[in-house]
Amino acid sequence: MPNDQHGDLTIDVRQYGARGDGVHDDTDAIQQAFTAASQGHLGATVVLPPGAYKISGTLTLADATGLVVRGSGGRTRLEWAGDATAPLLQLASVQHSRFEDFSINTSSAAPLAIGIRMMTAPGTLFVSRHNVFRQLNLDGTNGGLGRGVQIGGGVDANNDFHRFDDCTVSNYSYAAFTLENTQIYELLFDNCLAVAWDDAPSSAAVRAFAGNFHWRGGGAGSHTDADFVIWGSDNAFDSVENATFEGSNRFVRTMGPSGAFLGLRLESCRWAGNGLNADGIAINYQYPGPLAIRGCHFDSDPARELVIEWNPGGLPAVRNFMFEGNYVRAASLRFFGYAPTLQQCTTIVSE
């Protein structure tokens, strides 16, 4: 049975028969530990000791608050051996919980659609909010991972205020993170790294179908669609700052009706577009604004033109566009759809 340590209920998955030897199927044992930890809707701490835990089906934590799931860094691996369409970890109406120091691993030999799905389930006591993910590593060798983290599914209700600290998602074929509920507010990605599988047909670090996010520090790269693919919505005001991006076809691509709202701030970033798309468009933005690009370094092919495309279906108000203090290394810089005045643009273009 679980032990009461220092006044907190702490559950070691080995108490329920998990072996972590990479051979024995540990799915049922870990699920039993998760179920015990969430009894009475109040969470306990689940410990995943060092080991390779074979997982053949979705692990679910449901309708609970205050959970902690803790591994031992890179020595704790959840290795997927299940259905190609399922998530490995599903958090259904879980809030105020922490998930830290473990990895989720798969490959093209055992494809995994979603590493972690975070959703609000119907008929539950809680909504999904205020969860923290720290020092997680999700990897899908040769594109074996589709989505790293899906924020959405279930009912379209609150799924907000989540935080990702020092997390790495790599070798995915679609996206590191997807935002799929309209009521997603203030997601924070702090010092995270997202690097796609090189041969993915259409990949992105973040695909925000709705809601809003802030990316701070860290970086991303190798995306064949764009580092950020964003749909406009009423509550969308996104920011990307103090980060480095390398080897992607585009920096930002927007989707959705041109009249929708989307506020976007790009600040103090370096974008090295050695994989720049043939049309030269690094940023495609099709909303009325506001759009602010400040203090960024665009390091592209010096023999090619770099394009920032603003096509909102009509010229926006001047005050909605700021392009200030940026350095662009390219043959030339062109604004397509709307050209800022010199007062708005302090850009250095070098050969």
Tab-separated table of C-alpha atoms in Angstrom:
chain	number	residue	atom	x	y	z
A	1	MET	CA	0.000	0.000	0.000
A	2	PRO	CA	1.077	3.616	-0.442
A	3	ASN	CA	3.237	5.198	2.229
A	4	ASP	CA	2.537	8.429	4.097
A	5	GLN	CA	5.826	10.354	3.933
A	6	HIS	CA	6.223	13.771	5.574
A	7	GLY	CA	2.459	14.172	5.725
A	8	ASP	CA	2.030	13.701	1.942
A	9	LEU	CA	0.685	10.569	0.299
A	10	THR	CA	3.515	9.249	-1.884
A	11	ILE	CA	2.973	6.331	-4.235
A	12	ASP	CA	5.805	4.406	-5.869
A	13	VAL	CA	4.597	2.638	-9.022
A	14	ARG	CA	6.632	-0.421	-8.023
A	15	GLN	CA	4.187	-0.948	-5.159
A	16	TYR	CA	1.625	-1.868	-7.809
A	17	GLY	CA	3.933	-4.195	-9.732
A	18	ALA	CA	5.686	-1.919	-12.231
A	19	ARG	CA	9.118	-3.264	-13.143
A	20	GLY	CA	10.664	-0.729	-15.515
A	21	ASP	CA	12.743	-3.375	-17.265
A	22	GLY	CA	11.691	-2.451	-20.811
A	23	VAL	CA	10.199	-5.915	-21.368
A	24	HIS	CA	7.333	-6.387	-18.924
A	25	ASP	CA	4.143	-4.429	-19.745
A	26	ASP	CA	3.802	-1.835	-16.969
A	27	THR	CA	0.585	-0.208	-18.208
A	28	ASP	CA	-1.820	-1.766	-15.683
A	29	ALA	CA	0.511	-1.257	-12.729
A	30	ILE	CA	1.044	2.438	-13.428
A	31	GLN	CA	-2.668	2.937	-14.097
A	32	GLN	CA	-3.467	1.440	-10.688
A	33	ALA	CA	-1.018	3.860	-9.089
A	34	PHE	CA	-2.618	6.786	-10.941
A	35	THR	CA	-6.101	5.704	-9.885
A	36	ALA	CA	-5.026	5.431	-6.257
A	37	ALA	CA	-3.383	8.860	-6.405
A	38	SER	CA	-6.566	10.558	-7.614
A	39	GLN	CA	-9.041	8.922	-5.215
A	40	GLY	CA	-11.381	11.430	-3.617
A	41	HIS	CA	-10.404	13.971	-6.297
A	42	LEU	CA	-7.390	15.043	-4.207
A	43	GLY	CA	-4.008	14.221	-5.646
A	44	ALA	CA	-1.030	12.407	-4.193
A	45	THR	CA	2.553	12.204	-5.443
A	46	VAL	CA	3.322	9.378	-7.867
A	47	VAL	CA	6.996	8.442	-8.145
A	48	LEU	CA	8.420	6.819	-11.278
A	49	PRO	CA	11.846	5.439	-10.269
A	50	PRO	CA	14.596	5.030	-12.880
A	51	GLY	CA	13.637	2.492	-15.516
A	52	ALA	CA	12.198	1.866	-18.974
A	53	TYR	CA	8.453	1.370	-18.534
A	54	LYS	CA	6.720	-0.395	-21.412
A	55	ILE	CA	3.315	1.227	-22.035
A	56	SER	CA	0.803	-0.465	-24.364
A	57	GLY	CA	-2.291	1.669	-23.716
A	58	THR	CA	-3.371	5.118	-22.591
A	59	LEU	CA	-2.609	6.057	-18.980
A	60	THR	CA	-5.394	8.259	-17.593
A	61	LEU	CA	-5.560	10.671	-14.693
A	62	ALA	CA	-9.080	12.004	-14.250
A	63	ASP	CA	-11.062	14.567	-12.257
A	64	ALA	CA	-8.432	15.416	-9.652
A	65	THR	CA	-6.497	18.360	-8.269
A	66	GLY	CA	-3.064	18.648	-6.678
A	67	LEU	CA	-1.384	15.661	-8.312
A	68	VAL	CA	2.370	15.311	-8.727
A	69	VAL	CA	3.896	12.786	-11.142
A	70	ARG	CA	7.670	12.741	-10.782
A	71	GLY	CA	10.360	10.743	-12.519
A	72	SER	CA	14.145	10.639	-12.233
A	73	GLY	CA	15.095	12.767	-15.218
A	74	GLY	CA	16.439	10.995	-18.280
A	75	ARG	CA	16.605	7.731	-16.360
A	76	THR	CA	12.795	7.448	-16.303
A	77	ARG	CA	11.408	6.511	-19.721
A	78	LEU	CA	7.829	5.712	-20.705
A	79	GLU	CA	8.282	3.650	-23.878
A	80	TRP	CA	5.284	3.355	-26.163
A	81	ALA	CA	4.190	-0.058	-27.460
A	82	GLY	CA	0.505	0.568	-28.161
A	83	ASP	CA	-2.006	1.665	-30.786
A	84	ALA	CA	-0.877	4.300	-33.278
A	85	THR	CA	-4.012	6.434	-32.728
A	86	ALA	CA	-3.957	6.729	-28.924
A	87	PRO	CA	-2.322	9.191	-26.509
A	88	LEU	CA	0.146	7.797	-24.003
A	89	LEU	CA	-0.947	10.058	-21.137
A	90	GLN	CA	-4.427	11.568	-20.888
A	91	LEU	CA	-5.208	14.233	-18.303
A	92	ALA	CA	-8.991	14.516	-18.125
A	93	SER	CA	-10.165	17.439	-15.972
A	94	VAL	CA	-6.941	17.599	-13.965
A	95	GLN	CA	-5.917	20.915	-12.399
A	96	HIS	CA	-3.233	22.457	-10.172
A	97	SER	CA	-0.942	19.472	-10.797
A	98	ARG	CA	2.720	18.944	-11.717
A	99	PHE	CA	4.387	16.535	-14.112
A	100	GLU	CA	8.163	16.522	-14.089
A	101	ASP	CA	11.442	14.787	-14.853
A	102	PHE	CA	10.500	11.919	-17.149
A	103	SER	CA	10.533	11.157	-20.859
A	104	ILE	CA	8.058	9.722	-23.342
A	105	ASN	CA	9.762	7.776	-26.105
A	106	THR	CA	8.576	6.167	-29.304
A	107	SER	CA	9.710	5.657	-32.885
A	108	SER	CA	8.355	5.065	-36.367
A	109	ALA	CA	8.342	1.349	-35.511
A	110	ALA	CA	5.724	2.041	-32.797
A	111	PRO	CA	3.959	5.282	-33.813
A	112	LEU	CA	2.295	7.411	-31.142
A	113	ALA	CA	-0.370	9.934	-32.157
A	114	ILE	CA	-0.164	12.117	-29.023
A	115	GLY	CA	2.322	12.112	-26.171
A	116	ILE	CA	0.116	13.984	-23.676
A	117	ARG	CA	-3.524	14.976	-24.131
A	118	MET	CA	-4.880	17.581	-21.708
A	119	MET	CA	-8.654	17.985	-21.855
A	120	THR	CA	-11.780	18.874	-19.898
A	121	ALA	CA	-13.974	15.786	-19.785
A	122	PRO	CA	-17.798	15.949	-19.708
A	123	GLY	CA	-19.581	15.452	-16.393
A	124	THR	CA	-16.545	16.050	-14.179
A	125	LEU	CA	-16.011	18.107	-11.043
A	126	PHE	CA	-13.012	20.055	-12.343
A	127	VAL	CA	-11.932	21.811	-15.514
A	128	SER	CA	-8.419	21.538	-16.904
A	129	ARG	CA	-6.286	24.456	-15.726
A	130	HIS	CA	-3.114	25.553	-13.967
A	131	ASN	CA	-0.972	22.471	-14.626
A	132	VAL	CA	2.827	22.668	-14.705
A	133	PHE	CA	5.090	20.506	-16.881
A	134	ARG	CA	8.765	20.686	-16.023
A	135	GLN	CA	11.805	19.083	-17.677
A	136	LEU	CA	9.856	16.598	-19.770
A	137	ASN	CA	11.378	15.056	-22.888
A	138	LEU	CA	9.078	13.734	-25.628
A	139	ASP	CA	10.838	12.096	-28.565
A	140	GLY	CA	9.594	10.184	-31.605
A	141	THR	CA	12.575	8.785	-33.488
A	142	ASN	CA	12.113	9.044	-37.283
A	143	GLY	CA	8.802	10.869	-36.945
A	144	GLY	CA	7.139	8.293	-34.705
A	145	LEU	CA	5.401	11.026	-32.683
A	146	GLY	CA	2.510	12.999	-34.199
A	147	ARG	CA	1.676	15.630	-31.572
A	148	GLY	CA	3.816	16.106	-28.504
A	149	VAL	CA	1.136	17.758	-26.349
A	150	GLN	CA	-2.482	18.262	-27.379
A	151	ILE	CA	-4.280	20.909	-25.338
A	152	GLY	CA	-7.886	20.252	-26.232
A	153	GLY	CA	-10.339	17.486	-26.970
A	154	GLY	CA	-13.259	16.620	-24.724
A	155	VAL	CA	-15.698	19.494	-24.194
A	156	ASP	CA	-14.737	22.957	-25.407
A	157	ALA	CA	-14.333	24.427	-21.926
A	158	ASN	CA	-11.584	26.047	-19.884
A	159	ASN	CA	-8.157	24.594	-20.568
A	160	ASP	CA	-5.929	27.420	-19.482
A	161	PHE	CA	-3.047	28.847	-17.425
A	162	HIS	CA	-0.842	25.815	-18.080
A	163	ARG	CA	2.926	26.230	-17.952
A	164	PHE	CA	5.719	24.289	-19.676
A	165	ASP	CA	9.219	24.816	-18.239
A	166	ASP	CA	12.415	23.457	-19.837
A	167	CYS	CA	10.530	20.848	-21.875
A	168	THR	CA	11.886	19.302	-25.081
A	169	VAL	CA	9.802	17.801	-27.890
A	170	SER	CA	11.660	16.288	-30.833
A	171	ASN	CA	11.250	14.168	-33.959
A	172	TYR	CA	7.512	14.776	-34.317
A	173	SER	CA	5.735	14.836	-37.659
A	174	TYR	CA	2.915	17.360	-36.999
A	175	ALA	CA	3.445	19.645	-33.997
A	176	ALA	CA	5.166	19.856	-30.647
A	177	PHE	CA	2.115	21.586	-29.122
A	178	THR	CA	-1.439	22.074	-30.394
A	179	LEU	CA	-4.072	24.407	-28.895
A	180	GLU	CA	-7.529	23.104	-29.762
A	181	ASN	CA	-10.066	24.693	-27.369
A	182	THR	CA	-11.526	28.173	-27.869
A	183	GLN	CA	-11.284	28.901	-24.130
A	184	ILE	CA	-7.530	28.446	-23.814
A	185	TYR	CA	-5.993	31.434	-22.049
A	186	GLU	CA	-2.405	32.375	-21.211
A	187	LEU	CA	-0.364	29.258	-21.910
A	188	LEU	CA	3.321	29.805	-21.158
A	189	PHE	CA	6.212	27.971	-22.821
A	190	ASP	CA	9.344	28.948	-20.908
A	191	ASN	CA	12.782	27.886	-22.192
A	192	CYS	CA	11.351	24.989	-24.206
A	193	LEU	CA	12.890	23.371	-27.290
A	194	ALA	CA	10.858	22.006	-30.217
A	195	VAL	CA	12.664	20.355	-33.146
A	196	ALA	CA	10.669	18.450	-35.759
A	197	TRP	CA	11.584	15.331	-37.691
A	198	ASP	CA	13.491	16.566	-40.746
A	199	ASP	CA	11.352	14.618	-43.238
A	200	ALA	CA	7.955	15.642	-41.847
A	201	PRO	CA	5.661	16.856	-44.665
A	202	SER	CA	4.090	19.659	-42.589
A	203	SER	CA	5.398	20.392	-39.096
A	204	ALA	CA	5.245	23.261	-36.582
A	205	ALA	CA	6.354	23.978	-33.037
A	206	VAL	CA	2.946	25.394	-32.075
A	207	ARG	CA	-0.322	25.044	-33.960
A	208	ALA	CA	-2.775	27.357	-32.220
A	209	PHE	CA	-6.215	26.610	-33.635
A	210	ALA	CA	-7.653	28.873	-30.927
A	211	GLY	CA	-6.745	30.478	-27.620
A	212	ASN	CA	-3.510	32.291	-26.879
A	213	PHE	CA	0.059	31.528	-25.803
A	214	HIS	CA	3.390	33.096	-24.892
A	215	TRP	CA	6.717	31.543	-25.930
A	216	ARG	CA	9.654	32.836	-23.903
A	217	GLY	CA	13.269	31.759	-24.368
A	218	GLY	CA	14.423	28.419	-25.714
A	219	GLY	CA	13.909	27.816	-29.401
A	220	ALA	CA	12.633	25.642	-32.222
A	221	GLY	CA	13.515	24.528	-35.715
A	222	SER	CA	13.374	22.190	-38.713
A	223	HIS	CA	9.692	22.936	-39.391
A	224	THR	CA	8.407	22.356	-42.916
A	225	ASP	CA	5.260	24.457	-42.374
A	226	ALA	CA	6.275	27.219	-39.919
A	227	ASP	CA	7.591	27.531	-36.396
A	228	PHE	CA	4.209	28.994	-35.390
A	229	VAL	CA	0.917	28.368	-37.206
A	230	ILE	CA	-1.810	30.544	-35.690
A	231	TRP	CA	-5.557	30.916	-36.192
A	232	GLY	CA	-7.070	34.248	-35.160
A	233	SER	CA	-9.752	34.292	-32.457
A	234	ASP	CA	-11.383	36.752	-30.072
A	235	ASN	CA	-9.030	36.011	-27.182
A	236	ALA	CA	-5.811	35.638	-29.156
A	237	PHE	CA	-2.920	37.881	-28.218
A	238	ASP	CA	0.278	35.893	-28.646
A	239	SER	CA	3.919	36.698	-28.023
A	240	VAL	CA	7.290	35.151	-28.871
A	241	GLU	CA	10.382	36.623	-27.246
A	242	ASN	CA	14.068	36.033	-26.456
A	243	ALA	CA	14.270	32.805	-28.439
A	244	THR	CA	16.249	31.288	-31.327
A	245	PHE	CA	14.778	29.514	-34.354
A	246	GLU	CA	16.778	27.717	-37.040
A	247	GLY	CA	16.183	25.776	-40.225
A	248	SER	CA	12.433	26.237	-40.692
A	249	ASN	CA	10.564	27.184	-43.879
A	250	ARG	CA	8.770	30.097	-42.185
A	251	PHE	CA	8.735	31.855	-38.830
A	252	VAL	CA	4.980	32.556	-38.595
A	253	ARG	CA	2.034	31.562	-40.761
A	254	THR	CA	-1.496	32.649	-39.916
A	255	MET	CA	-4.775	30.978	-40.836
A	256	GLY	CA	-8.474	31.746	-40.648
A	257	PRO	CA	-10.687	34.632	-41.794
A	258	SER	CA	-8.768	37.825	-42.515
A	259	GLY	CA	-11.131	39.921	-40.396
A	260	ALA	CA	-10.548	37.932	-37.206
A	261	PHE	CA	-8.564	39.407	-34.345
A	262	LEU	CA	-4.995	38.402	-33.638
A	263	GLY	CA	-2.511	40.467	-31.691
A	264	LEU	CA	1.062	39.259	-32.143
A	265	ARG	CA	4.363	40.473	-30.685
A	266	LEU	CA	7.736	39.121	-31.842
A	267	GLU	CA	10.606	40.574	-29.836
A	268	SER	CA	14.341	39.942	-29.340
A	269	CYS	CA	14.319	36.741	-31.394
A	270	ARG	CA	16.822	35.294	-33.831
A	271	TRP	CA	15.370	33.516	-36.838
A	272	ALA	CA	17.884	31.790	-39.116
A	273	GLY	CA	15.948	30.860	-42.222
A	274	ASN	CA	18.382	28.569	-43.986
A	275	GLY	CA	15.314	26.484	-44.870
A	276	LEU	CA	13.351	29.525	-46.098
A	277	ASN	CA	10.467	28.675	-48.421
A	278	ALA	CA	10.906	29.364	-52.147
A	279	ASP	CA	8.599	32.406	-52.019
A	280	GLY	CA	10.857	34.047	-49.423
A	281	ILE	CA	7.985	34.707	-46.990
A	282	ALA	CA	9.262	34.423	-43.423
A	283	ILE	CA	6.142	35.899	-41.795
A	284	ASN	CA	2.626	35.651	-43.196
A	285	TYR	CA	0.120	37.736	-41.243
A	286	GLN	CA	-3.425	38.203	-42.504
A	287	TYR	CA	-5.167	40.080	-39.683
A	288	PRO	CA	-5.766	43.800	-39.017
A	289	GLY	CA	-3.278	43.785	-36.154
A	290	PRO	CA	-1.737	44.796	-33.911
A	291	LEU	CA	1.538	43.274	-35.088
A	292	ALA	CA	4.787	44.320	-33.394
A	293	ILE	CA	8.213	43.068	-34.525
A	294	ARG	CA	10.982	44.572	-32.421
A	295	GLY	CA	14.673	43.900	-31.936
A	296	CYS	CA	14.734	40.699	-33.979
A	297	HIS	CA	17.594	39.288	-36.045
A	298	PHE	CA	16.546	37.699	-39.341
A	299	ASP	CA	19.552	35.769	-40.627
A	300	SER	CA	18.593	34.524	-44.078
A	301	ASP	CA	20.380	33.733	-47.332
A	302	PRO	CA	22.245	36.955	-48.279
A	303	ALA	CA	21.529	36.240	-51.943
A	304	ARG	CA	17.748	36.059	-51.483
A	305	GLU	CA	14.924	38.437	-50.705
A	306	LEU	CA	13.161	38.083	-47.365
A	307	VAL	CA	9.441	38.890	-47.342
A	308	ILE	CA	7.091	39.880	-44.540
A	309	GLU	CA	3.581	39.480	-45.912
A	310	TRP	CA	0.691	41.407	-44.434
A	311	ASN	CA	-2.507	40.744	-46.335
A	312	PRO	CA	-5.522	41.498	-44.140
A	313	GLY	CA	-7.923	42.061	-47.041
A	314	GLY	CA	-7.421	45.819	-46.862
A	315	LEU	CA	-4.792	48.186	-45.522
A	316	PRO	CA	-4.699	48.248	-41.719
A	317	ALA	CA	-4.426	51.359	-39.615
A	318	VAL	CA	-0.815	52.592	-39.431
A	319	ARG	CA	-0.799	52.354	-35.656
A	320	ASN	CA	-1.402	48.594	-35.822
A	321	PHE	CA	2.028	47.756	-37.275
A	322	MET	CA	5.387	48.282	-35.572
A	323	PHE	CA	8.665	47.180	-37.169
A	324	GLU	CA	11.452	48.619	-35.073
A	325	GLY	CA	15.145	48.014	-34.460
A	326	ASN	CA	15.429	44.789	-36.450
A	327	TYR	CA	18.486	43.445	-38.283
A	328	VAL	CA	17.862	41.610	-41.545
A	329	ARG	CA	20.589	39.730	-43.373
A	330	ALA	CA	19.245	39.170	-46.876
A	331	ALA	CA	19.636	40.520	-50.411
A	332	SER	CA	16.640	42.751	-49.696
A	333	LEU	CA	13.630	43.099	-47.436
A	334	ARG	CA	10.152	43.460	-48.876
A	335	PHE	CA	6.811	44.090	-47.220
A	336	PHE	CA	4.030	42.572	-49.263
A	337	GLY	CA	0.510	43.957	-48.876
A	338	TYR	CA	1.519	46.929	-46.758
A	339	ALA	CA	4.748	48.920	-46.582
A	340	PRO	CA	5.622	50.750	-43.355
A	341	THR	CA	7.061	54.234	-43.501
A	342	LEU	CA	10.684	54.899	-42.568
A	343	GLN	CA	9.536	56.288	-39.239
A	344	GLN	CA	8.094	52.906	-38.405
A	345	CYS	CA	10.991	50.850	-39.684
A	346	THR	CA	14.569	50.981	-38.413
A	347	THR	CA	15.977	47.996	-40.241
A	348	ILE	CA	19.527	47.169	-41.285
A	349	VAL	CA	19.824	45.129	-44.466
A	350	SER	CA	23.260	43.750	-45.279
A	351	GLU	CA	24.784	41.596	-47.944
